[in-house]
């Protein structure tokens, strides 16, 4: 009786027996580089480039696939970068070995994967801040001869131990910043993006340029930020303020909101102060607030809003409040653009009678807005003011209007009735109505 002995072919990187999930994806998208759908040779793996891992140059070929491991990735030595969204949503992916040829890991490359550990090779020089958002990674190891990045514990640093790029705390509820950390790299908006259970952050005495944008993560359950006595900021009631407490820097995203919880000296809501806040519903801006800075309530959960007459509104201050249904605005101090941009459920907006200008992109992508009363003293509707308000059916322009900006009503596909009360025709910039109606 003869023996059936199978000898492993040293030229085969992977086969349908060893890694069927990865091989199936590769053959589906890159069959021109493979001689057979049941195996991949070493010489074939070397010919793959980063472009082969794209789909329509917009997302990765493995996006949302059920691949479980990809140690054979190290054989793909022609790949210089891991493309945008390459392994996006690969929740079953537990192990992967990156090629030594990798120089860059692009945005969302490992978004929401199941990886718990990753080795960063020698030649990696660029890691996008969003590369590991929502991943389960608990630890990185960076090649000791890589002079761009450095790993220590659950941190990865850029250039030096003082400049933190990622803080990995996927299972912890409290994070205490090491005394060695002086900088949070870039704008810091993704630093804690994988810390899905974090409830408390304790900053150190040395870290510089503290910003509300550091905490821009919709996954956070954060209720408190504290730290030692510092020269630049004040910690009060679990929030961060300027040293004199006149400006609110950050109000934790999962902390219950009440005007009584604010410092009594606060007059300014700072940039990203309520970013991704989950507890705001019916919000009345306190009378003592004189300015709401850029993106102060970006991606918050406001449903009903009242803004008093003396406050200044800056760029993007209520952008992407996707639960906002009704807003009553008494102020004419609209100094920013995109103030209500992408408030996709906004149905009713009241503006003050004395308002004279609707700023750029004021209601960009407010797709639920069906009608609006333009105040009688308005003279200008700036560029893209109502762009893509695709449920807007009618509008009346007051007799004071003199100017309609570029793309002001572009993308308003249901806009069929425009009444202009002006006796002198207003100046129209190019493409005012875009493809909305015939003019």
Coordinates of C-alpha atoms in Angstrom, one line a residue:
X1 CA 0.0 0.0 0.0
X2 CA 1.6 3.3 -1.1
X3 CA 1.7 6.4 1.1
X4 CA 0.2 9.7 -0.1
X5 CA 2.8 12.2 1.0
X6 CA 2.2 16.0 0.4
X7 CA 5.2 18.2 0.2
X8 CA 4.8 21.9 0.9
X9 CA 5.8 24.0 -2.1
X10 CA 8.3 26.6 -0.9
X11 CA 7.3 28.9 -3.7
X12 CA 3.7 29.1 -2.5
X13 CA 2.8 32.1 -0.2
X14 CA -0.7 30.9 0.5
X15 CA -3.2 28.4 -0.7
X16 CA -6.9 27.8 -0.5
X17 CA -6.2 25.4 2.4
X18 CA -4.1 27.8 4.4
X19 CA -5.9 31.1 3.9
X20 CA -9.1 30.9 1.8
X21 CA -10.6 34.2 2.9
X22 CA -7.6 36.3 1.8
X23 CA -7.0 34.3 -1.3
X24 CA -10.7 34.7 -2.4
X25 CA -10.5 38.5 -2.0
X26 CA -7.2 38.7 -3.9
X27 CA -8.4 36.6 -6.8
X28 CA -11.7 38.6 -7.1
X29 CA -10.0 41.9 -7.4
X30 CA -6.5 41.1 -8.7
X31 CA -6.9 37.9 -10.7
X32 CA -4.7 39.4 -13.5
X33 CA -1.7 39.0 -11.2
X34 CA -2.4 35.4 -10.2
X35 CA -1.9 32.3 -12.2
X36 CA -4.4 30.2 -10.2
X37 CA -7.3 31.0 -7.9
X38 CA -6.2 28.2 -5.4
X39 CA -2.7 29.5 -4.6
X40 CA -0.4 32.5 -4.7
X41 CA 3.3 32.3 -5.6
X42 CA 6.1 34.4 -4.0
X43 CA 7.0 35.9 -7.3
X44 CA 3.4 36.9 -7.9
X45 CA 3.0 38.5 -4.4
X46 CA 6.1 40.7 -5.1
X47 CA 4.3 42.2 -8.1
X48 CA 1.4 43.6 -6.1
X49 CA 1.4 47.4 -5.5
X50 CA -0.6 49.6 -3.2
X51 CA -2.9 50.5 -6.1
X52 CA -4.0 46.8 -6.3
X53 CA -5.4 47.1 -2.8
X54 CA -7.9 49.8 -3.9
X55 CA -11.4 49.6 -5.1
X56 CA -12.3 52.4 -7.4
X57 CA -9.5 54.4 -5.7
X58 CA -11.8 55.0 -2.8
X59 CA -11.7 52.0 -0.4
X60 CA -9.7 48.9 0.3
X61 CA -10.3 45.5 -1.3
X62 CA -10.6 43.9 2.1
X63 CA -13.2 46.4 3.5
X64 CA -15.8 44.6 5.7
X65 CA -14.5 41.2 4.7
X66 CA -14.3 38.2 7.0
X67 CA -10.5 37.6 6.8
X68 CA -9.1 36.2 10.1
X69 CA -5.4 36.4 9.6
X70 CA -2.9 37.7 7.1
X71 CA 0.7 36.8 8.2
X72 CA 1.5 36.2 4.5
X73 CA 1.2 39.9 3.9
X74 CA 4.9 40.2 4.6
X75 CA 5.6 38.6 1.2
X76 CA 4.0 41.6 -0.6
X77 CA 7.2 43.5 -0.8
X78 CA 6.1 45.8 -3.7
X79 CA 3.6 47.5 -1.4
X80 CA 4.9 50.8 -0.1
X81 CA 1.7 52.0 1.6
X82 CA -1.4 50.5 3.2
X83 CA -4.1 52.3 1.3
X84 CA -7.0 54.3 2.7
X85 CA -9.6 51.9 4.3
X86 CA -7.6 48.8 3.2
X87 CA -8.8 46.7 6.1
X88 CA -11.8 48.8 7.1
X89 CA -14.3 46.9 9.3
X90 CA -12.4 43.6 9.3
X91 CA -13.7 42.7 12.7
X92 CA -12.5 39.1 12.5
X93 CA -8.9 40.1 11.6
X94 CA -6.7 39.0 14.6
X95 CA -3.2 38.7 13.1
X96 CA -1.3 40.4 10.3
X97 CA 2.4 40.9 9.5
X98 CA 3.2 44.0 7.6
X99 CA 5.8 44.0 4.8
X100 CA 9.2 45.6 5.6
X101 CA 8.6 47.7 2.5
X102 CA 5.8 49.7 4.1
X103 CA 6.5 53.4 4.4
X104 CA 3.0 54.8 5.1
X105 CA -0.2 53.6 6.8
X106 CA -3.0 55.8 5.4
X107 CA -6.3 57.0 6.9
X108 CA -8.7 54.4 8.2
X109 CA -6.4 51.6 7.1
X110 CA -7.3 49.5 10.1
X111 CA -10.6 51.1 11.1
X112 CA -12.7 48.9 13.4
X113 CA -10.6 45.8 13.0
X114 CA -10.2 43.0 15.6
X115 CA -6.4 43.4 15.8
X116 CA -5.1 43.5 19.3
X117 CA -1.4 43.8 18.5
X118 CA 0.7 45.2 15.6
X119 CA 4.3 45.4 14.8
X120 CA 5.4 48.6 13.0
X121 CA 8.3 47.9 10.6
X122 CA 11.6 49.8 10.2
X123 CA 10.7 51.9 7.2
X124 CA 7.3 53.3 8.3
X125 CA 7.6 57.1 8.3
X126 CA 3.9 58.2 8.1
X127 CA 0.9 56.9 10.1
X128 CA -2.3 58.8 9.6
X129 CA -4.1 59.8 12.8
X130 CA -7.2 57.9 11.7
X131 CA -5.4 54.7 10.8
X132 CA -6.5 52.7 13.9
X133 CA -9.8 54.4 14.9
X134 CA -12.1 51.9 16.7
X135 CA -9.5 49.2 16.5
X136 CA -9.1 46.8 19.4
X137 CA -5.3 47.2 19.5
X138 CA -3.8 47.1 23.0
X139 CA -0.2 47.3 22.1
X140 CA 2.2 48.3 19.3
X141 CA 5.8 47.3 18.9
X142 CA 7.9 49.6 16.7
X143 CA 11.1 48.3 15.2
X144 CA 14.0 49.5 17.4
X145 CA 15.8 51.1 14.4
X146 CA 12.7 53.1 13.3
X147 CA 13.6 56.6 14.2
X148 CA 10.2 58.1 13.3
X149 CA 8.1 56.3 15.8
X150 CA 8.6 54.9 19.3
X151 CA 6.3 52.7 21.4
X152 CA 6.1 52.3 25.1
X153 CA 3.3 50.5 27.0
X154 CA 0.0 51.4 25.5
X155 CA 1.4 54.5 23.7
X156 CA 2.9 55.2 20.3
X157 CA 5.0 58.3 20.0
X158 CA 6.2 60.3 17.0
X159 CA 9.8 61.2 17.0
X160 CA 10.2 61.2 20.8
X161 CA 8.5 60.0 23.9
X162 CA 7.1 63.4 24.6
X163 CA 5.0 63.6 21.4
X164 CA 2.2 61.1 21.7
X165 CA 0.4 59.9 18.5
X166 CA -1.9 57.2 19.8
X167 CA -3.1 56.2 23.3
X168 CA -4.4 52.7 23.4
X169 CA -6.9 52.0 26.1
X170 CA -9.7 49.9 24.6
X171 CA -10.7 48.2 27.8
X172 CA -9.9 50.8 30.5
X173 CA -12.3 53.3 32.0
X174 CA -9.6 55.7 33.4
X175 CA -6.5 57.1 31.7
X176 CA -3.7 58.9 33.5
X177 CA -1.3 60.7 31.2
X178 CA 2.4 59.9 31.9
X179 CA 4.5 62.8 33.0
X180 CA 6.8 62.4 30.0
X181 CA 4.1 63.4 27.6
X182 CA 4.4 67.0 26.5
X183 CA 2.6 67.1 23.1
X184 CA -0.4 65.4 21.5
X185 CA 0.5 65.0 17.9
X186 CA -1.3 67.0 15.2
X187 CA -4.7 68.2 16.3
X188 CA -5.0 65.3 18.7
X189 CA -8.5 64.5 17.5
X190 CA -7.8 60.7 17.1
X191 CA -5.5 60.2 20.0
X192 CA -8.1 58.4 22.1
X193 CA -10.2 57.1 19.2
X194 CA -9.8 53.5 20.2
X195 CA -10.6 54.1 23.9
X196 CA -14.2 53.1 23.7
X197 CA -14.8 52.6 27.4
X198 CA -13.0 55.6 28.7
X199 CA -14.9 57.6 31.4
X200 CA -12.1 59.7 33.0
X201 CA -8.9 61.3 31.8
X202 CA -6.3 62.7 34.1
X203 CA -3.9 65.1 32.2
X204 CA -0.4 65.8 33.5
X205 CA 1.2 69.1 34.4
X206 CA 3.4 69.4 31.2
X207 CA 1.2 68.6 28.2
X208 CA 0.8 71.7 26.0
X209 CA -1.9 73.2 23.8
X210 CA -4.8 71.5 25.5
X211 CA -7.8 71.6 23.1
X212 CA -11.4 70.4 23.0
X213 CA -10.6 68.8 19.7
X214 CA -8.4 66.2 21.5
X215 CA -11.6 64.6 22.6
X216 CA -13.4 64.4 19.2
X217 CA -14.4 60.8 19.4
X218 CA -18.0 59.6 19.1
X219 CA -17.0 56.4 20.9
X220 CA -16.2 58.1 24.2
X221 CA -18.2 57.7 27.4
X222 CA -16.1 60.4 29.0
X223 CA -17.6 62.1 32.0
X224 CA -14.6 63.8 33.6
X225 CA -11.3 65.4 32.7
X226 CA -9.0 66.5 35.5
X227 CA -5.4 67.2 36.3
X228 CA -3.0 69.0 38.6
X229 CA -2.8 72.8 39.2
X230 CA -1.5 74.4 35.9
X231 CA -0.5 77.8 34.7
X232 CA -2.6 77.7 31.5
X233 CA -5.9 76.0 32.3
X234 CA -8.3 75.4 35.2
X235 CA -10.0 72.1 35.9
X236 CA -13.5 72.8 37.3
X237 CA -16.3 70.3 37.9
X238 CA -14.8 67.7 35.6
X239 CA -14.4 70.3 32.7
X240 CA -11.5 72.3 31.3
X241 CA -11.5 76.1 31.3
X242 CA -9.0 78.9 30.5
X243 CA -7.0 79.9 33.6
X244 CA -9.5 82.8 34.4
X245 CA -12.4 80.5 33.7
X246 CA -13.8 82.9 31.1
X247 CA -13.6 80.3 28.3
X248 CA -14.9 76.8 28.4
X249 CA -12.3 74.6 26.6
X250 CA -14.0 71.2 27.0
X251 CA -17.2 69.8 28.5
X252 CA -17.0 65.9 28.6
X253 CA -19.1 64.2 26.0
X254 CA -21.0 61.9 28.3
X255 CA -21.4 64.3 31.2
X256 CA -24.9 65.5 32.0
X257 CA -25.4 69.1 31.0
X258 CA -26.9 71.9 33.2
X259 CA -26.2 75.6 33.1
X260 CA -25.6 75.4 36.9
X261 CA -22.7 73.0 36.3
X262 CA -20.8 75.7 34.3
X263 CA -18.2 77.9 36.0
X264 CA -20.0 81.2 36.9
X265 CA -17.2 83.2 35.2
X266 CA -17.6 81.6 31.8
X267 CA -18.6 83.9 28.9
X268 CA -17.2 82.1 25.9
X269 CA -17.9 78.6 24.6
X270 CA -14.5 77.6 23.1
X271 CA -13.6 75.7 19.9
X272 CA -14.9 72.1 20.1
X273 CA -16.0 72.6 23.7
X274 CA -19.1 70.3 23.3
X275 CA -17.7 68.2 20.5
X276 CA -19.7 65.0 20.1
X277 CA -21.6 65.7 23.3
X278 CA -24.3 63.1 23.8
X279 CA -26.4 64.6 26.6
X280 CA -27.6 67.9 25.0
X281 CA -31.2 68.0 24.0
X282 CA -33.2 71.2 24.5
X283 CA -30.5 73.9 24.8
X284 CA -30.9 77.5 25.7
X285 CA -27.6 79.4 25.4
X286 CA -27.1 81.2 28.7
X287 CA -27.4 85.0 28.6
X288 CA -23.9 85.5 30.0
X289 CA -22.3 83.8 26.9
X290 CA -21.1 86.4 24.5
X291 CA -19.4 84.2 21.9
X292 CA -19.6 80.7 20.6
X293 CA -16.4 79.8 18.8
X294 CA -15.6 77.6 15.8
X295 CA -17.1 74.1 15.9
X296 CA -18.1 74.5 19.6
X297 CA -21.1 72.2 19.3
X298 CA -19.8 70.1 16.4
X299 CA -21.6 66.7 16.1
X300 CA -23.6 67.3 19.3
X301 CA -27.0 65.9 20.2
X302 CA -29.1 69.2 20.4
X303 CA -32.7 68.7 19.3
X304 CA -34.1 72.2 20.1
X305 CA -32.0 75.4 20.3
X306 CA -32.5 78.9 21.5
X307 CA -29.8 81.5 20.9
X308 CA -30.1 84.9 22.6
X309 CA -29.6 88.3 20.9
X310 CA -26.1 89.3 22.2
X311 CA -24.0 86.2 21.3
X312 CA -21.5 86.1 18.4
X313 CA -21.7 82.9 16.3
X314 CA -18.4 81.8 14.6
X315 CA -17.6 79.2 11.9
X316 CA -19.3 75.7 12.1
X317 CA -20.5 76.3 15.6
X318 CA -23.6 74.0 15.3
X319 CA -22.4 72.0 12.3
X320 CA -23.6 68.4 12.0
X321 CA -26.1 68.5 14.9
X322 CA -28.0 65.7 13.2
X323 CA -30.7 65.6 15.8
X324 CA -31.5 69.3 15.7
X325 CA -35.1 69.9 14.6
X326 CA -35.9 73.5 15.6
X327 CA -33.7 76.5 16.2
X328 CA -34.7 80.0 17.4
X329 CA -32.0 82.5 16.7
X330 CA -32.3 86.0 18.2
X331 CA -28.7 87.3 17.4
X332 CA -27.7 89.1 14.2
X333 CA -24.0 88.6 15.0
X334 CA -23.5 85.7 12.5
X335 CA -19.8 86.1 11.9
X336 CA -19.1 82.6 10.8
X337 CA -19.8 80.3 7.9
X338 CA -21.5 76.9 7.9
X339 CA -23.3 77.8 11.2
X340 CA -26.0 75.1 10.7
X341 CA -24.4 73.1 7.9
X342 CA -25.4 69.5 7.7
X343 CA -28.1 69.7 10.4
X344 CA -29.9 67.1 8.4
X345 CA -33.1 67.0 10.5
X346 CA -33.6 70.8 10.9
X347 CA -37.2 71.6 9.9
X348 CA -37.8 75.0 11.5
X349 CA -35.6 78.0 11.9
X350 CA -36.6 81.4 13.2
X351 CA -34.2 84.3 12.4
X352 CA -34.3 87.9 13.9
X353 CA -36.2 90.6 12.0
X354 CA -33.1 92.9 12.0
X355 CA -30.8 90.4 10.3
X356 CA -29.3 91.8 7.1
X357 CA -27.0 89.0 5.8
X358 CA -27.3 85.2 5.6
X359 CA -23.6 83.9 5.7
X360 CA -21.9 81.4 3.4
X361 CA -23.1 77.8 3.7
X362 CA -25.5 78.8 6.5
X363 CA -27.9 75.9 5.8
X364 CA -25.6 73.6 3.7
X365 CA -27.2 70.1 3.5
X366 CA -30.2 70.9 5.7
X367 CA -32.2 68.3 3.9
X368 CA -35.3 68.4 6.1
X369 CA -35.8 72.2 5.7
X370 CA -39.0 72.7 3.6
X371 CA -39.7 76.4 4.2
X372 CA -38.1 79.4 5.8
X373 CA -39.1 83.1 6.4
X374 CA -36.3 85.3 5.2
X375 CA -36.3 88.4 7.5
X376 CA -37.5 91.6 5.8
X377 CA -34.2 93.5 6.2
X378 CA -31.9 90.9 4.6
X379 CA -29.9 92.3 1.7
X380 CA -27.5 89.4 0.9
X381 CA -27.7 85.7 0.7
X382 CA -24.0 84.6 0.5
X383 CA -22.5 81.7 -1.5
X384 CA -24.1 78.2 -1.1
X385 CA -26.4 79.6 1.6
X386 CA -29.1 76.9 0.9
X387 CA -27.1 74.5 -1.2
X388 CA -28.5 70.9 -1.2
X389 CA -31.6 71.8 0.9
X390 CA -33.4 69.4 -1.4
X391 CA -36.8 69.6 0.4
X392 CA -37.0 73.3 0.2
X393 CA -40.1 73.9 -2.0
X394 CA -40.7 77.7 -1.9
X395 CA -39.0 80.8 -0.7
X396 CA -39.8 84.5 -0.6
X397 CA -37.0 87.1 -0.9
X398 CA -37.7 90.5 0.7
X399 CA -37.7 93.8 -1.1
X400 CA -34.4 94.7 0.5
X401 CA -32.4 91.8 -1.1
X402 CA -29.7 93.0 -3.5
X403 CA -27.4 90.0 -3.9
X404 CA -27.7 86.2 -4.3
X405 CA -24.3 84.4 -4.0
X406 CA -22.8 81.6 -6.1
X407 CA -24.7 78.3 -5.8
X408 CA -27.0 79.8 -3.3
X409 CA -29.9 77.4 -4.2
X410 CA -27.9 74.8 -6.0
X411 CA -29.1 71.3 -5.4
X412 CA -32.5 72.4 -4.2
X413 CA -34.3 69.9 -6.4
X414 CA -37.8 70.5 -5.1
X415 CA -37.6 74.3 -5.2
X416 CA -40.3 75.4 -7.5
X417 CA -41.6 78.7 -6.2
X418 CA -39.4 81.7 -5.6
X419 CA -41.0 85.1 -5.0
X420 CA -38.8 88.2 -5.0
X421 CA -40.3 91.4 -3.6
X422 CA -37.4 93.6 -4.6
X423 CA -38.3 96.3 -7.2
X424 CA -34.7 96.3 -8.5
X425 CA -33.5 92.9 -9.6
X426 CA -30.8 91.6 -7.2
X427 CA -27.3 90.8 -8.5
X428 CA -27.0 87.0 -9.2
X429 CA -23.6 85.3 -9.1
X430 CA -23.0 82.4 -11.5
X431 CA -24.8 79.1 -10.8
X432 CA -27.1 80.6 -8.2
X433 CA -29.7 78.0 -8.8
X434 CA -27.5 75.3 -10.2
X435 CA -29.7 72.4 -11.4
X436 CA -32.6 73.3 -9.1
X437 CA -34.9 75.2 -11.4
X438 CA -34.9 77.0 -14.7
X439 CA -34.3 80.8 -14.2

